[in-house]
CSV table of C-alpha atoms and ligand atoms in Angstrom, one decimal:
chain,number,residue,atom,x,y,z
A,1,MET,CA,-42.5,-56.9,-18.1
A,2,GLU,CA,-43.6,-59.2,-15.3
A,3,LEU,CA,-41.0,-61.3,-13.5
A,4,GLU,CA,-42.5,-64.6,-14.7
A,5,GLU,CA,-42.4,-63.5,-18.3
A,6,ILE,CA,-38.8,-62.4,-17.9
A,7,LYS,CA,-37.9,-65.8,-16.4
A,8,ASP,CA,-39.4,-67.6,-19.3
A,9,LEU,CA,-37.5,-65.6,-21.9
A,10,VAL,CA,-34.2,-66.0,-20.0
A,11,LYS,CA,-34.8,-69.7,-19.7
A,12,LEU,CA,-35.0,-70.0,-23.5
A,13,ARG,CA,-31.5,-68.6,-23.9
A,14,LEU,CA,-29.7,-70.6,-21.2
A,15,SER,CA,-28.7,-74.1,-20.3
A,16,GLU,CA,-30.2,-75.7,-17.3
A,17,LYS,CA,-27.1,-75.1,-15.2
A,18,ARG,CA,-26.8,-71.4,-16.1
A,19,PHE,CA,-30.5,-70.9,-15.5
A,20,ASN,CA,-30.2,-72.5,-12.1
A,21,HIS,CA,-27.3,-70.1,-11.4
A,22,SER,CA,-29.6,-67.2,-12.5
A,23,GLU,CA,-32.3,-68.3,-10.2
A,24,CYS,CA,-29.9,-68.6,-7.3
A,25,VAL,CA,-28.5,-65.1,-8.1
A,26,MET,CA,-32.1,-63.9,-8.1
A,27,GLU,CA,-32.7,-65.3,-4.7
A,28,ARG,CA,-29.5,-63.8,-3.4
A,29,CYS,CA,-30.5,-60.4,-4.9
A,30,ILE,CA,-33.8,-60.5,-3.1
A,31,GLU,CA,-32.0,-61.4,0.2
A,32,ILE,CA,-29.6,-58.5,-0.1
A,33,ALA,CA,-32.2,-56.0,-1.4
A,34,LYS,CA,-34.4,-56.8,1.7
A,35,LYS,CA,-31.4,-56.1,4.0
A,36,PHE,CA,-31.0,-52.6,2.4
A,37,ASN,CA,-34.8,-51.9,2.0
A,38,GLN,CA,-34.6,-51.9,-1.8
A,39,ASP,CA,-37.3,-52.8,-4.3
A,40,ILE,CA,-37.5,-56.6,-4.3
A,41,GLU,CA,-39.1,-56.9,-7.7
A,42,ILE,CA,-36.4,-54.9,-9.4
A,43,ALA,CA,-33.6,-56.8,-7.6
A,44,ALA,CA,-35.2,-60.1,-8.7
A,45,LYS,CA,-35.5,-59.0,-12.3
A,46,VAL,CA,-31.8,-58.0,-12.6
A,47,GLY,CA,-30.8,-61.2,-10.8
A,48,ILE,CA,-32.7,-63.5,-13.1
A,49,ALA,CA,-31.7,-61.7,-16.3
A,50,HIS,CA,-28.0,-60.8,-15.6
A,51,ASP,CA,-26.5,-63.6,-17.6
A,52,ILE,CA,-29.0,-63.6,-20.5
A,53,ALA,CA,-26.3,-63.1,-23.1
A,54,LYS,CA,-23.8,-65.4,-21.5
A,55,GLU,CA,-24.2,-68.4,-23.7
A,56,MET,CA,-23.9,-66.6,-27.1
A,57,THR,CA,-20.8,-67.8,-28.8
A,58,ASN,CA,-17.9,-65.3,-29.0
A,59,GLU,CA,-18.7,-64.8,-32.7
A,60,GLU,CA,-22.3,-64.1,-31.9
A,61,LYS,CA,-21.2,-61.6,-29.2
A,62,LEU,CA,-18.8,-59.7,-31.6
A,63,GLU,CA,-21.5,-59.7,-34.2
A,64,TYR,CA,-24.1,-58.4,-31.8
A,65,VAL,CA,-22.0,-55.5,-30.6
A,66,LYS,CA,-21.2,-54.5,-34.2
A,67,GLU,CA,-24.8,-54.6,-35.3
A,68,ASN,CA,-26.1,-52.8,-32.3
A,69,HIS,CA,-23.3,-50.2,-32.3
A,70,ILE,CA,-22.1,-51.1,-28.8
A,71,GLU,CA,-18.6,-49.7,-28.1
A,72,ILE,CA,-16.1,-52.2,-26.9
A,73,ASP,CA,-12.6,-51.9,-25.6
A,74,GLU,CA,-9.4,-53.8,-26.1
A,75,VAL,CA,-9.8,-56.1,-23.2
A,76,GLU,CA,-13.3,-57.0,-24.3
A,77,ARG,CA,-12.1,-57.6,-27.8
A,78,GLU,CA,-9.5,-60.1,-26.5
A,79,ASN,CA,-12.0,-61.7,-24.0
A,80,PRO,CA,-15.4,-61.5,-25.8
A,81,THR,CA,-17.0,-63.4,-22.9
A,82,LEU,CA,-16.8,-60.2,-20.9
A,83,LEU,CA,-19.2,-58.7,-23.5
A,84,HIS,CA,-22.1,-60.7,-22.0
A,85,ALA,CA,-22.5,-57.8,-19.6
A,86,LYS,CA,-22.9,-55.1,-22.1
A,87,ILE,CA,-25.0,-57.3,-24.5
A,88,GLY,CA,-27.1,-58.4,-21.5
A,89,GLU,CA,-27.8,-54.8,-20.7
A,90,ASP,CA,-28.8,-54.1,-24.3
A,91,ILE,CA,-31.1,-57.1,-24.6
A,92,ALA,CA,-32.7,-56.4,-21.2
A,93,ILE,CA,-33.5,-52.8,-22.2
A,94,LYS,CA,-34.8,-53.7,-25.7
A,95,GLU,CA,-36.5,-57.0,-25.0
A,96,LEU,CA,-37.4,-57.2,-21.3
A,97,GLY,CA,-38.4,-53.6,-20.7
A,98,PHE,CA,-35.6,-52.8,-18.3
A,99,THR,CA,-34.9,-49.2,-17.2
A,100,LYS,CA,-31.5,-47.7,-17.8
A,101,GLU,CA,-30.7,-48.2,-14.1
A,102,MET,CA,-31.6,-51.9,-14.2
A,103,GLY,CA,-29.6,-52.2,-17.4
A,104,GLN,CA,-26.5,-50.6,-15.8
A,105,ALA,CA,-26.6,-53.2,-13.0
A,106,ILE,CA,-26.2,-55.9,-15.7
A,107,ARG,CA,-23.5,-54.0,-17.5
A,108,ALA,CA,-21.5,-53.7,-14.2
A,109,HIS,CA,-22.1,-57.2,-12.8
A,110,THR,CA,-18.8,-58.7,-13.9
A,111,THR,CA,-16.2,-55.9,-13.7
A,112,GLY,CA,-17.8,-53.3,-11.5
A,113,ILE,CA,-18.1,-49.7,-12.6
A,114,THR,CA,-17.3,-46.3,-11.2
A,115,ASN,CA,-19.7,-44.9,-8.7
A,116,MET,CA,-21.9,-48.0,-8.4
A,117,THR,CA,-25.5,-47.6,-7.4
A,118,LEU,CA,-27.0,-49.7,-4.7
A,119,LEU,CA,-28.6,-51.9,-7.3
A,120,ASP,CA,-25.3,-52.4,-9.1
A,121,LYS,CA,-23.7,-53.4,-5.8
A,122,ILE,CA,-26.5,-55.9,-4.9
A,123,LEU,CA,-26.2,-57.7,-8.2
A,124,PHE,CA,-22.4,-57.6,-8.2
A,125,ILE,CA,-22.3,-59.3,-4.8
A,126,ALA,CA,-25.2,-61.7,-5.5
A,127,ASP,CA,-23.5,-63.0,-8.7
A,128,ARG,CA,-20.4,-64.0,-6.7
A,129,THR,CA,-22.1,-65.3,-3.5
A,130,SER,CA,-25.2,-67.1,-4.9
A,131,LYS,CA,-26.0,-70.4,-3.1
A,132,GLU,CA,-25.0,-72.8,-5.9
A,133,ARG,CA,-21.5,-71.5,-6.1
A,134,GLY,CA,-20.7,-72.7,-2.6
A,135,PHE,CA,-18.6,-69.5,-2.1
A,136,PRO,CA,-16.2,-70.4,0.8
A,137,ASP,CA,-16.3,-66.9,2.5
A,138,ILE,CA,-20.0,-66.5,2.4
A,139,GLU,CA,-20.2,-65.9,6.2
A,140,TYR,CA,-17.4,-63.4,6.0
A,141,VAL,CA,-19.2,-61.6,3.2
A,142,ASN,CA,-22.4,-61.6,5.2
A,143,ASN,CA,-20.6,-60.1,8.1
A,144,LEU,CA,-19.2,-57.4,5.9
A,145,LEU,CA,-22.7,-56.7,4.6
A,146,GLU,CA,-23.8,-56.1,8.2
A,147,GLU,CA,-21.1,-53.4,8.4
A,148,SER,CA,-21.4,-51.8,4.9
A,149,ILE,CA,-22.2,-52.9,1.4
A,150,ASP,CA,-19.1,-51.1,0.1
A,151,LYS,CA,-16.9,-53.4,2.2
A,152,ALA,CA,-18.5,-56.4,0.7
A,153,VAL,CA,-18.1,-55.0,-2.9
A,154,LEU,CA,-14.5,-54.1,-2.2
A,155,TYR,CA,-13.8,-57.6,-0.9
A,156,ILE,CA,-15.2,-59.2,-4.0
A,157,ILE,CA,-13.4,-56.9,-6.4
A,158,ASP,CA,-10.1,-57.7,-4.6
A,159,LYS,CA,-10.9,-61.4,-4.9
A,160,LYS,CA,-11.5,-61.1,-8.6
A,161,ILE,CA,-8.4,-59.1,-9.2
A,162,THR,CA,-6.3,-61.6,-7.2
A,163,LEU,CA,-7.8,-64.4,-9.3
A,164,GLN,CA,-6.8,-62.6,-12.5
A,165,ILE,CA,-3.3,-62.1,-11.2
A,166,GLU,CA,-3.0,-65.8,-10.3
A,167,ARG,CA,-4.3,-66.7,-13.8
A,168,ARG,CA,-2.0,-64.2,-15.4
A,169,ALA,CA,-5.1,-63.0,-17.2
A,170,ALA,CA,-5.9,-59.5,-18.3
A,171,MET,CA,-7.8,-57.2,-16.0
A,172,HIS,CA,-10.6,-55.0,-17.1
A,173,PRO,CA,-9.9,-51.4,-16.3
A,174,ASP,CA,-13.4,-50.9,-14.9
A,175,SER,CA,-12.5,-53.2,-12.0
A,176,ILE,CA,-9.6,-50.9,-11.0
A,177,ILE,CA,-11.7,-47.8,-11.6
A,178,ALA,CA,-14.5,-49.3,-9.4
A,179,ARG,CA,-12.0,-50.2,-6.7
A,180,ASN,CA,-10.3,-46.8,-6.7
A,181,TYR,CA,-13.7,-45.1,-6.5
A,182,LEU,CA,-14.7,-47.2,-3.5
A,183,LEU,CA,-11.4,-46.6,-1.7
A,184,LYS,CA,-11.8,-42.9,-2.1
A,185,ASN,CA,-15.5,-42.4,-1.7
A,186,GLY,CA,-16.9,-45.6,-0.3
A,187,ASN,CA,-18.0,-46.5,3.2
A,188,ILE,CA,-15.1,-48.8,3.8
B,1,FE2,FE1,-22.1,-62.9,-15.7
B,2,FE2,FE1,-23.7,-64.8,-13.3
């Protein structure tokens, strides 16, 4: 499916604010993809679509995973908002013509995942450092990106984990798994 068509479908499901976030993530994905000589079109598509399921209610999310036989874990059951990643992957593959690889980037965008692909990493970083967020360490992240993308991913995972600790909130195991993988195998 063409980018413009995807944009229109995403827009139908999101508030103006969230759609604006999605557009900013798309721009940031393009920026990072260029830096690493990746396909701009693919990066743009995952960027615009990554939060397509974000504004479903918790009930709708739980219903969706049940109806579509998507396996969920305990942390997701307690925090259904996390499910927007897995549901977004499913919708993008079924309704937007995404490949498995593009779907995986959406699945991994909130928590991270073991052995992330370059596309997974681009979206993961873009979602946290898009323009409208006013991320305070943007220059620091950009400097890390000059050194290696893994350093930037690790930095963002650490930030997310720290935030969860401060909030005394549950941590998704995939974040720990992603972090352990990077520490052992990443270019950090
Ligand atoms: Fe998200
Ligand atoms: Fe997002």
